[in-house]
mmCIF file of C-alpha atoms in Angstrom:
data_model
loop_
_atom_site.group_PDB
_atom_site.id
_atom_site.type_symbol
_atom_site.label_atom_id
_atom_site.label_comp_id
_atom_site.label_asym_id
_atom_site.label_seq_id
_atom_site.Cartn_x
_atom_site.Cartn_y
_atom_site.Cartn_z
ATOM 1 C CA MET A 1 -20.361 -24.931 10.361
ATOM 2 C CA LYS A 2 -23.128 -23.272 8.340
ATOM 3 C CA GLY A 3 -23.586 -20.734 11.146
ATOM 4 C CA LEU A 4 -19.872 -19.919 10.984
ATOM 5 C CA SER A 5 -20.146 -19.417 7.218
ATOM 6 C CA ARG A 6 -23.077 -17.061 7.665
ATOM 7 C CA ALA A 7 -21.104 -15.091 10.233
ATOM 8 C CA PHE A 8 -18.153 -14.615 7.843
ATOM 9 C CA PRO A 9 -19.296 -11.124 6.676
ATOM 10 C CA LEU A 10 -18.890 -9.945 10.291
ATOM 11 C CA LEU A 11 -15.145 -10.428 9.784
ATOM 12 C CA PHE A 12 -15.120 -7.373 7.537
ATOM 13 C CA ILE A 13 -18.218 -5.453 8.602
ATOM 14 C CA LEU A 14 -17.069 -5.030 12.216
ATOM 15 C CA PRO A 15 -13.494 -3.848 11.487
ATOM 16 C CA ALA A 16 -14.824 -1.490 8.796
ATOM 17 C CA LEU A 17 -17.234 -0.023 11.356
ATOM 18 C CA VAL A 18 -14.365 0.390 13.840
ATOM 19 C CA SER A 19 -12.484 2.424 11.202
ATOM 20 C CA LEU A 20 -15.495 4.486 10.140
ATOM 21 C CA ALA A 21 -16.542 5.230 13.723
ATOM 22 C CA GLN A 22 -13.467 7.444 14.043
ATOM 23 C CA LEU A 23 -15.212 9.999 11.843
ATOM 24 C CA PHE A 24 -18.129 10.226 14.285
ATOM 25 C CA PHE A 25 -16.449 9.516 17.653
ATOM 26 C CA PRO A 26 -12.924 10.896 17.214
ATOM 27 C CA ASP A 27 -12.346 11.130 20.981
ATOM 28 C CA LEU A 28 -12.775 7.404 21.691
ATOM 29 C CA GLY A 29 -9.770 5.852 23.450
ATOM 30 C CA ILE A 30 -9.177 3.212 20.743
ATOM 31 C CA TYR A 31 -8.074 5.955 18.329
ATOM 32 C CA HIS A 32 -5.535 7.479 20.720
ATOM 33 C CA GLY A 33 -2.647 6.436 22.928
ATOM 34 C CA PRO A 34 0.755 4.979 22.097
ATOM 35 C CA ARG A 35 1.195 3.584 18.615
ATOM 36 C CA PRO A 36 -0.076 1.325 17.323
ATOM 37 C CA THR A 37 -3.507 2.401 18.535
ATOM 38 C CA ALA A 38 -6.142 -0.302 19.082
ATOM 39 C CA ALA A 39 -8.059 0.887 16.004
ATOM 40 C CA ALA A 40 -4.948 0.830 13.790
ATOM 41 C CA THR A 41 -4.132 -2.684 15.013
ATOM 42 C CA VAL A 42 -7.683 -3.859 14.236
ATOM 43 C CA ALA A 43 -7.526 -2.307 10.747
ATOM 44 C CA SER A 44 -4.115 -3.736 9.920
ATOM 45 C CA LEU A 45 -4.783 -7.221 11.310
ATOM 46 C CA SER A 46 -8.215 -7.480 9.707
ATOM 47 C CA LYS A 47 -6.743 -6.599 6.305
ATOM 48 C CA ILE A 48 -4.067 -9.285 6.676
ATOM 49 C CA VAL A 49 -6.610 -11.895 7.791
ATOM 50 C CA LEU A 50 -9.088 -11.016 5.027
ATOM 51 C CA LEU A 51 -6.391 -11.040 2.339
ATOM 52 C CA ALA A 52 -5.215 -14.414 3.615
ATOM 53 C CA CYS A 53 -8.847 -15.584 3.294
ATOM 54 C CA CYS A 54 -9.010 -14.223 -0.294
ATOM 55 C CA ALA A 55 -5.865 -16.167 -1.174
ATOM 56 C CA TYR A 56 -6.862 -19.331 0.704
ATOM 57 C CA PHE A 57 -10.391 -19.553 -0.740
ATOM 58 C CA SER A 58 -9.107 -18.805 -4.254
ATOM 59 C CA TRP A 59 -6.456 -21.536 -4.002
ATOM 60 C CA SER A 60 -9.154 -23.916 -2.674
ATOM 61 C CA ASN A 61 -11.358 -23.114 -5.652
ATOM 62 C CA ALA A 62 -8.478 -23.750 -8.043
ATOM 63 C CA ARG A 63 -7.985 -27.146 -6.429
ATOM 64 C CA ALA A 64 -11.716 -27.985 -6.280
ATOM 65 C CA LEU A 65 -12.190 -27.100 -9.957
ATOM 66 C CA TYR A 66 -8.959 -28.747 -11.095
ATOM 67 C CA THR A 67 -10.812 -31.532 -12.901
ATOM 68 C CA ALA A 68 -13.336 -29.173 -14.499
ATOM 69 C CA ASP A 69 -13.040 -28.327 -18.188
ATOM 70 C CA HIS A 70 -12.142 -25.055 -19.903
ATOM 71 C CA ASP A 71 -9.149 -24.296 -17.642
ATOM 72 C CA ILE A 72 -11.240 -22.560 -14.980
ATOM 73 C CA SER A 73 -8.729 -23.780 -12.414
ATOM 74 C CA SER A 74 -5.926 -21.666 -13.887
ATOM 75 C CA ALA A 75 -8.134 -18.546 -13.702
ATOM 76 C CA TRP A 76 -8.529 -19.161 -9.954
ATOM 77 C CA VAL A 77 -4.769 -19.831 -9.642
ATOM 78 C CA ARG A 78 -4.042 -16.415 -11.169
ATOM 79 C CA LEU A 79 -6.502 -14.760 -8.807
ATOM 80 C CA ALA A 80 -5.042 -16.651 -5.843
ATOM 81 C CA THR A 81 -1.509 -15.598 -6.818
ATOM 82 C CA GLY A 82 -2.609 -11.968 -6.957
ATOM 83 C CA TRP A 83 -4.224 -12.130 -3.512
ATOM 84 C CA THR A 84 -1.218 -13.965 -2.056
ATOM 85 C CA LEU A 85 1.050 -11.136 -3.279
ATOM 86 C CA TYR A 86 -1.399 -8.571 -1.900
ATOM 87 C CA CYS A 87 -1.403 -10.364 1.454
ATOM 88 C CA MET A 88 2.424 -10.300 1.507
ATOM 89 C CA GLY A 89 2.308 -6.566 0.786
ATOM 90 C CA GLN A 90 -0.147 -5.994 3.623
ATOM 91 C CA MET A 91 1.998 -8.091 5.976
ATOM 92 C CA THR A 92 4.959 -5.879 5.089
ATOM 93 C CA LEU A 93 2.877 -2.808 5.971
ATOM 94 C CA GLY A 94 1.750 -4.565 9.152
ATOM 95 C CA TRP A 95 5.382 -5.024 10.193
ATOM 96 C CA TYR A 96 5.778 -1.250 10.300
ATOM 97 C CA GLN A 97 2.300 -0.438 11.609
ATOM 98 C CA ILE A 98 1.886 -3.076 14.305
ATOM 99 C CA VAL A 99 5.359 -4.346 15.212
ATOM 100 C CA LYS A 100 7.423 -1.169 14.840
ATOM 101 C CA GLY A 101 4.549 1.199 15.641
ATOM 102 C CA THR A 102 5.480 3.650 12.882
ATOM 103 C CA ASP A 103 4.132 4.744 9.526
ATOM 104 C CA ALA A 104 5.275 2.515 6.704
ATOM 105 C CA PRO A 105 7.625 4.320 4.319
ATOM 106 C CA PHE A 106 6.102 5.158 0.966
ATOM 107 C CA PRO A 107 7.264 3.637 -1.327
ATOM 108 C CA SER A 108 8.225 0.436 0.481
ATOM 109 C CA TRP A 109 8.644 -3.270 -0.289
ATOM 110 C CA ALA A 110 4.908 -3.559 0.243
ATOM 111 C CA ASP A 111 4.353 -1.575 -2.952
ATOM 112 C CA ALA A 112 6.469 -4.058 -4.912
ATOM 113 C CA PHE A 113 4.114 -6.865 -3.809
ATOM 114 C CA PHE A 114 0.990 -4.784 -4.503
ATOM 115 C CA LEU A 115 2.190 -3.786 -7.972
ATOM 116 C CA LEU A 116 3.111 -7.371 -8.869
ATOM 117 C CA ALA A 117 -0.409 -8.475 -7.940
ATOM 118 C CA TYR A 118 -2.108 -6.361 -10.616
ATOM 119 C CA PRO A 119 -0.957 -8.329 -13.681
ATOM 120 C CA CYS A 120 -2.210 -11.459 -11.915
ATOM 121 C CA PHE A 121 -5.618 -9.845 -11.305
ATOM 122 C CA LEU A 122 -5.857 -8.694 -14.916
ATOM 123 C CA ALA A 123 -4.842 -12.118 -16.231
ATOM 124 C CA ALA A 124 -7.374 -13.772 -13.907
ATOM 125 C CA LEU A 125 -10.304 -11.548 -14.904
ATOM 126 C CA LEU A 126 -9.542 -12.004 -18.617
ATOM 127 C CA ALA A 127 -9.257 -15.756 -18.086
ATOM 128 C CA PHE A 128 -12.665 -15.879 -16.349
ATOM 129 C CA LEU A 129 -14.229 -14.003 -19.258
ATOM 130 C CA HIS A 130 -12.622 -16.370 -21.783
ATOM 131 C CA VAL A 131 -13.518 -19.522 -19.868
ATOM 132 C CA TYR A 132 -17.156 -18.533 -19.294
ATOM 133 C CA ARG A 133 -17.544 -17.702 -22.988
ATOM 134 C CA GLN A 134 -16.010 -21.057 -23.972
ATOM 135 C CA ALA A 135 -18.348 -22.822 -21.560
ATOM 136 C CA GLY A 136 -21.398 -21.194 -23.164
ATOM 137 C CA PHE A 137 -22.008 -18.504 -20.553
ATOM 138 C CA GLY A 138 -20.834 -15.499 -22.526
ATOM 139 C CA VAL A 139 -23.004 -12.398 -22.787
ATOM 140 C CA GLY A 140 -23.058 -10.712 -26.190
ATOM 141 C CA THR A 141 -20.720 -11.349 -29.095
ATOM 142 C CA VAL A 142 -16.934 -10.971 -28.920
ATOM 143 C CA ALA A 143 -17.200 -7.779 -31.009
ATOM 144 C CA GLN A 144 -19.774 -6.359 -28.566
ATOM 145 C CA GLN A 145 -17.457 -7.159 -25.677
ATOM 146 C CA TRP A 146 -14.540 -5.362 -27.346
ATOM 147 C CA ALA A 147 -16.741 -2.354 -28.108
ATOM 148 C CA LEU A 148 -18.029 -2.194 -24.522
ATOM 149 C CA GLY A 149 -14.517 -2.669 -23.119
ATOM 150 C CA ALA A 150 -13.209 0.186 -25.293
ATOM 151 C CA ALA A 151 -16.111 2.463 -24.307
ATOM 152 C CA VAL A 152 -15.519 1.745 -20.614
ATOM 153 C CA GLY A 153 -11.784 2.398 -21.033
ATOM 154 C CA VAL A 154 -12.371 5.779 -22.678
ATOM 155 C CA SER A 155 -14.964 6.759 -20.036
ATOM 156 C CA CYS A 156 -12.567 5.810 -17.241
ATOM 157 C CA LEU A 157 -9.778 7.908 -18.744
ATOM 158 C CA THR A 158 -12.135 10.870 -19.039
ATOM 159 C CA VAL A 159 -12.994 10.609 -15.346
ATOM 160 C CA ALA A 160 -9.517 9.688 -14.137
ATOM 161 C CA ILE A 161 -7.458 12.448 -15.753
ATOM 162 C CA PRO A 162 -9.017 15.330 -13.782
ATOM 163 C CA LEU A 163 -9.250 13.171 -10.661
ATOM 164 C CA LEU A 164 -5.548 12.318 -10.726
ATOM 165 C CA ARG A 165 -4.313 15.805 -11.566
ATOM 166 C CA PRO A 166 -3.813 16.677 -7.864
ATOM 167 C CA ALA A 167 -1.662 13.554 -7.437
ATOM 168 C CA LEU A 168 0.514 14.647 -10.362
ATOM 169 C CA ALA A 169 0.855 18.211 -9.128
ATOM 170 C CA ALA A 170 1.398 17.342 -5.450
ATOM 171 C CA PRO A 171 4.804 18.206 -3.931
ATOM 172 C CA THR A 172 5.717 14.543 -3.392
ATOM 173 C CA SER A 173 8.877 12.635 -4.295
ATOM 174 C CA THR A 174 9.112 11.092 -7.765
ATOM 175 C CA GLY A 175 8.602 7.609 -6.342
ATOM 176 C CA GLU A 176 5.564 8.697 -4.351
ATOM 177 C CA THR A 177 4.027 10.495 -7.330
ATOM 178 C CA ALA A 178 4.675 7.505 -9.582
ATOM 179 C CA LEU A 179 2.944 5.171 -7.129
ATOM 180 C CA ASN A 180 0.063 7.565 -6.469
ATOM 181 C CA LEU A 181 -0.564 7.457 -10.215
ATOM 182 C CA ALA A 182 0.325 3.796 -10.768
ATOM 183 C CA TYR A 183 -2.319 2.319 -8.460
ATOM 184 C CA PRO A 184 -5.320 4.129 -9.948
ATOM 185 C CA VAL A 185 -3.995 3.582 -13.483
ATOM 186 C CA LEU A 186 -3.600 -0.146 -12.822
ATOM 187 C CA ASP A 187 -7.106 -0.154 -11.346
ATOM 188 C CA LEU A 188 -8.357 1.455 -14.541
ATOM 189 C CA ALA A 189 -6.890 -1.436 -16.491
ATOM 190 C CA LEU A 190 -9.070 -3.743 -14.382
ATOM 191 C CA VAL A 191 -12.268 -1.781 -14.918
ATOM 192 C CA ALA A 192 -13.029 -2.950 -18.474
ATOM 193 C CA PRO A 193 -12.860 -6.706 -17.678
ATOM 194 C CA LEU A 194 -14.721 -6.010 -14.418
ATOM 195 C CA VAL A 195 -17.587 -4.349 -16.299
ATOM 196 C CA LEU A 196 -17.718 -7.234 -18.772
ATOM 197 C CA LEU A 197 -17.844 -9.721 -15.893
ATOM 198 C CA MET A 198 -20.570 -7.619 -14.251
ATOM 199 C CA ARG A 199 -22.671 -8.208 -17.364
ATOM 200 C CA VAL A 200 -22.177 -11.938 -16.931
ATOM 201 C CA ALA A 201 -22.989 -11.688 -13.209
ATOM 202 C CA PHE A 202 -26.153 -9.730 -13.994
ATOM 203 C CA ALA A 203 -27.272 -12.443 -16.419
ATOM 204 C CA LEU A 204 -26.690 -14.987 -13.624
ATOM 205 C CA ARG A 205 -29.104 -13.217 -11.244
ATOM 206 C CA GLY A 206 -31.497 -15.528 -9.464
ATOM 207 C CA GLY A 207 -28.955 -18.361 -9.359
ATOM 208 C CA SER A 208 -26.526 -19.286 -6.613
ATOM 209 C CA VAL A 209 -23.498 -18.475 -8.827
ATOM 210 C CA ALA A 210 -24.622 -14.831 -8.993
ATOM 211 C CA GLY A 211 -23.801 -14.403 -5.293
ATOM 212 C CA VAL A 212 -20.200 -15.462 -5.950
ATOM 213 C CA TRP A 213 -19.621 -12.891 -8.649
ATOM 214 C CA ALA A 214 -21.645 -10.111 -7.079
ATOM 215 C CA ALA A 215 -19.371 -10.301 -4.026
ATOM 216 C CA VAL A 216 -16.075 -10.702 -5.926
ATOM 217 C CA LEU A 217 -16.833 -7.871 -8.369
ATOM 218 C CA ALA A 218 -18.106 -5.544 -5.654
ATOM 219 C CA GLY A 219 -14.857 -6.279 -3.805
ATOM 220 C CA PHE A 220 -12.778 -5.250 -6.807
ATOM 221 C CA ALA A 221 -14.907 -2.127 -7.246
ATOM 222 C CA PHE A 222 -14.247 -1.158 -3.615
ATOM 223 C CA MET A 223 -10.524 -1.793 -4.136
ATOM 224 C CA CYS A 224 -10.451 0.548 -7.141
ATOM 225 C CA ALA A 225 -12.387 3.162 -5.133
ATOM 226 C CA GLY A 226 -9.962 2.755 -2.222
ATOM 227 C CA ASP A 227 -6.944 3.333 -4.473
ATOM 228 C CA VAL A 228 -8.474 6.464 -5.985
ATOM 229 C CA LEU A 229 -9.403 7.790 -2.507
ATOM 230 C CA PHE A 230 -5.920 7.001 -1.199
ATOM 231 C CA ALA A 231 -4.207 8.777 -4.115
ATOM 232 C CA HIS A 232 -6.557 11.745 -3.838
ATOM 233 C CA PHE A 233 -6.413 12.176 -0.046
ATOM 234 C CA SER A 234 -2.660 11.643 0.258
ATOM 235 C CA ALA A 235 -1.969 14.090 -2.592
ATOM 236 C CA LEU A 236 -4.167 16.667 -0.868
ATOM 237 C CA GLY A 237 -2.636 15.829 2.534
ATOM 238 C CA LYS A 238 -6.059 15.011 4.037
ATOM 239 C CA VAL A 239 -4.867 12.404 6.544
ATOM 240 C CA GLY A 240 -8.026 12.876 8.633
ATOM 241 C CA LEU A 241 -9.997 11.013 5.966
ATOM 242 C CA ASP A 242 -7.878 7.848 6.308
ATOM 243 C CA PRO A 243 -10.715 5.951 8.050
ATOM 244 C CA TYR A 244 -12.660 6.051 4.774
ATOM 245 C CA VAL A 245 -9.701 4.501 2.961
ATOM 246 C CA HIS A 246 -9.180 1.795 5.615
ATOM 247 C CA ALA A 247 -12.886 0.916 5.629
ATOM 248 C CA THR A 248 -12.995 0.785 1.818
ATOM 249 C CA TYR A 249 -10.069 -1.659 1.675
ATOM 250 C CA ILE A 250 -11.426 -3.807 4.514
ATOM 251 C CA VAL A 251 -14.827 -4.102 2.804
ATOM 252 C CA SER A 252 -13.105 -4.767 -0.529
ATOM 253 C CA TYR A 253 -11.013 -7.683 0.760
ATOM 254 C CA GLY A 254 -13.935 -9.002 2.779
ATOM 255 C CA LEU A 255 -16.250 -9.074 -0.223
ATOM 256 C CA VAL A 256 -13.728 -10.866 -2.430
ATOM 257 C CA ALA A 257 -13.094 -13.427 0.327
ATOM 258 C CA GLU A 258 -16.854 -13.897 0.761
ATOM 259 C CA GLY A 259 -17.326 -14.430 -2.999
ATOM 260 C CA ALA A 260 -14.471 -16.914 -3.202
ATOM 261 C CA ARG A 261 -15.829 -18.716 -0.123
ATOM 262 C CA ARG A 262 -19.273 -18.989 -1.749
ATOM 263 C CA GLN A 263 -17.702 -20.444 -4.891
ATOM 264 C CA GLY A 264 -16.036 -23.058 -2.706
ATOM 265 C CA ALA A 265 -19.356 -23.917 -1.091
ATOM 266 C CA LEU A 266 -20.953 -24.298 -4.553
ATOM 267 C CA ALA A 267 -18.316 -26.693 -5.794
ATOM 268 C CA ALA A 268 -18.171 -28.662 -2.521
ATOM 269 C CA LYS A 269 -19.360 -32.252 -2.698
ATOM 270 C CA MET B 10 -31.374 -43.886 -18.116
ATOM 271 C CA ALA B 11 -30.860 -42.874 -21.759
ATOM 272 C CA ILE B 12 -33.355 -40.665 -23.584
ATOM 273 C CA SER B 13 -34.690 -42.625 -26.533
ATOM 274 C CA VAL B 14 -37.681 -40.668 -27.832
ATOM 275 C CA SER B 15 -37.862 -37.469 -29.886
ATOM 276 C CA MET B 16 -39.481 -34.401 -28.329
ATOM 277 C CA PRO B 17 -40.155 -30.756 -29.159
ATOM 278 C CA THR B 18 -37.057 -28.562 -28.955
ATOM 279 C CA ASP B 19 -38.913 -25.947 -26.902
ATOM 280 C CA THR B 20 -39.926 -28.572 -24.347
ATOM 281 C CA VAL B 21 -36.313 -29.664 -23.988
ATOM 282 C CA VAL B 22 -35.055 -26.074 -23.682
ATOM 283 C CA GLU B 23 -37.670 -25.263 -21.043
ATOM 284 C CA ALA B 24 -36.980 -28.419 -19.029
ATOM 285 C CA LEU B 25 -33.214 -27.876 -19.030
ATOM 286 C CA THR B 26 -33.666 -24.171 -18.226
ATOM 287 C CA LEU B 27 -35.797 -25.060 -15.199
ATOM 288 C CA THR B 28 -33.174 -27.502 -13.914
ATOM 289 C CA LEU B 29 -30.335 -25.001 -14.345
ATOM 290 C CA THR B 30 -32.173 -21.965 -12.939
ATOM 291 C CA PRO B 31 -31.316 -22.511 -9.238
ATOM 292 C CA TYR B 32 -27.621 -22.439 -10.145
ATOM 293 C CA ILE B 33 -27.227 -19.878 -12.923
ATOM 294 C CA GLY B 34 -30.550 -18.028 -12.950
ATOM 295 C CA ALA B 35 -33.323 -18.212 -15.555
ATOM 296 C CA THR B 36 -31.828 -15.676 -17.997
ATOM 297 C CA MET B 37 -28.398 -17.291 -18.222
ATOM 298 C CA ALA B 38 -29.885 -20.807 -18.143
ATOM 299 C CA ARG B 39 -32.110 -20.113 -21.135
ATOM 300 C CA SER B 40 -29.395 -18.333 -23.115
ATOM 301 C CA ALA B 41 -26.818 -21.040 -22.323
ATOM 302 C CA VAL B 42 -29.154 -23.846 -23.426
ATOM 303 C CA ARG B 43 -30.056 -21.920 -26.604
ATOM 304 C CA ALA B 44 -26.352 -21.255 -27.289
ATOM 305 C CA GLN B 45 -25.520 -24.945 -26.964
ATOM 306 C CA CYS B 46 -28.473 -25.802 -29.256
ATOM 307 C CA GLU B 47 -26.939 -23.477 -31.846
ATOM 308 C CA ARG B 48 -23.481 -24.983 -31.408
ATOM 309 C CA LEU B 49 -24.948 -28.448 -31.943
ATOM 310 C CA GLY B 50 -27.022 -27.289 -34.912
ATOM 311 C CA LEU B 51 -30.324 -28.128 -33.205
ATOM 312 C CA ASP B 52 -32.459 -25.651 -35.112
ATOM 313 C CA GLY B 53 -35.435 -27.886 -35.907
ATOM 314 C CA ALA B 54 -38.747 -28.077 -34.047
ATOM 315 C CA VAL B 55 -37.965 -31.547 -32.705
ATOM 316 C CA VAL B 56 -34.845 -33.132 -31.208
ATOM 317 C CA SER B 57 -34.102 -36.832 -31.114
ATOM 318 C CA GLY B 58 -33.209 -38.658 -27.919
ATOM 319 C CA THR B 59 -29.557 -38.787 -28.999
ATOM 320 C CA GLN B 60 -29.530 -35.064 -29.729
ATOM 321 C CA ALA B 61 -31.101 -34.349 -26.325
ATOM 322 C CA GLU B 62 -28.396 -36.483 -24.705
ATOM 323 C CA GLY B 63 -25.722 -34.517 -26.584
ATOM 324 C CA LEU B 64 -27.283 -31.242 -25.489
ATOM 325 C CA ILE B 65 -27.380 -32.319 -21.841
ATOM 326 C CA ALA B 66 -23.743 -33.419 -22.021
ATOM 327 C CA LYS B 67 -22.711 -30.100 -23.547
ATOM 328 C CA VAL B 68 -24.646 -28.012 -21.008
ATOM 329 C CA GLY B 69 -23.305 -30.138 -18.135
ATOM 330 C CA ASN B 70 -19.791 -29.771 -19.485
ATOM 331 C CA GLY B 71 -20.174 -25.990 -19.325
ATOM 332 C CA LEU B 72 -21.743 -26.066 -15.888
ATOM 333 C CA ASN B 73 -18.693 -27.677 -14.329
ATOM 334 C CA VAL B 74 -16.795 -24.361 -14.518
ATOM 335 C CA PHE B 75 -19.102 -23.215 -11.714
ATOM 336 C CA LEU B 76 -19.975 -26.402 -9.858
ATOM 337 C CA GLY B 77 -17.001 -28.667 -10.449
ATOM 338 C CA ARG B 78 -17.166 -31.956 -12.328
ATOM 339 C CA GLU B 79 -18.813 -34.037 -9.617
ATOM 340 C CA LYS B 80 -21.615 -31.665 -8.722
ATOM 341 C CA ALA B 81 -22.218 -30.888 -12.406
ATOM 342 C CA ALA B 82 -22.601 -34.645 -12.993
ATOM 343 C CA VAL B 83 -25.403 -34.681 -10.398
ATOM 344 C CA VAL B 84 -27.165 -31.853 -12.275
ATOM 345 C CA VAL B 85 -26.686 -33.728 -15.565
ATOM 346 C CA GLU B 86 -28.446 -36.725 -14.003
ATOM 347 C CA GLU B 87 -31.219 -34.398 -12.858
ATOM 348 C CA MET B 88 -31.599 -33.095 -16.429
ATOM 349 C CA ARG B 89 -31.763 -36.656 -17.750
ATOM 350 C CA ARG B 90 -34.446 -37.509 -15.198
ATOM 351 C CA THR B 91 -36.395 -34.387 -16.182
ATOM 352 C CA LEU B 92 -36.404 -35.508 -19.798
ATOM 353 C CA GLY B 93 -37.015 -39.122 -18.823
ATOM 354 C CA PRO B 94 -40.211 -41.186 -18.960
ATOM 355 C CA SER B 95 -42.624 -38.640 -17.439
ATOM 356 C CA GLU B 96 -41.559 -35.934 -19.916
ATOM 357 C CA LEU B 97 -41.713 -38.356 -22.806
ATOM 358 C CA SER B 98 -45.255 -39.422 -21.963
ATOM 359 C CA ARG B 99 -46.616 -35.914 -22.547
#
């Protein structure tokens, strides 16, 4: 069982490599042929499986920590709800990509699920920050946290405005443009609590809990990067760079699942 | 096994930090124990056995957000053992 746990990262490393390899070996058979290609099937299925793992491990943590104090369980419930919605969105995309063998329309029902997940993620990250502070594991004073959060928010806006300008100016439909902007903007809203949690995770270094948060936070960071890449590449019409986007999302979901799995192992009897 | 003898605050902080380090790392362990000392008003050079018990309970109560109640209870026992007879005989 322990061997299986150690092998879990292969669940996202291998599919990510399959996606990235397209950049170096574009003539390989798995990237060609009738749709869905083998590589597209691997990418789509691995995302669904990894998102299901994110949701499952988060729900398990909520249940395992149900009797713990400080309402930590509800923070995991919020995270689990977000990942469940994300998984439903990815399954909707998978219906088009794998079953129908076409490109998913954009926007589609999948976007409704993805967008609904963000408030859950935000609520979860804020709840973790609150709970850890209440439990005596806060880093810095509340005022320092607000100041840092505000500074991060302003810095993100400074970087994001020029980066998202192509998405705004692109000749896409209103719905497409709105979504191309909405995802990175919603990601930006996550960045401040993510940075504050990174401070906590850094203070936890050397302990087994650090591994949980290093993986979960790195996963969220990859997700934000994936959304920015997706908005940027699709606005510029650079479809050839899709493997980067697929790999970024696969690694993102894999890392979050790995972090949530480690938390489960920590709390196991 | 209740703690019944007073001991230096620094000794208690160090002992609890050492027990918590494998789970939450030395930096967070030390700052969490110090934070709970502050919350409990333990600012003197010495803590009584009862105060040490209260501190352990408070730290253990926080730890269960990471480890769950049952595993945190095991660590609480470990902290009590650390501050038990051998520590008191120093």
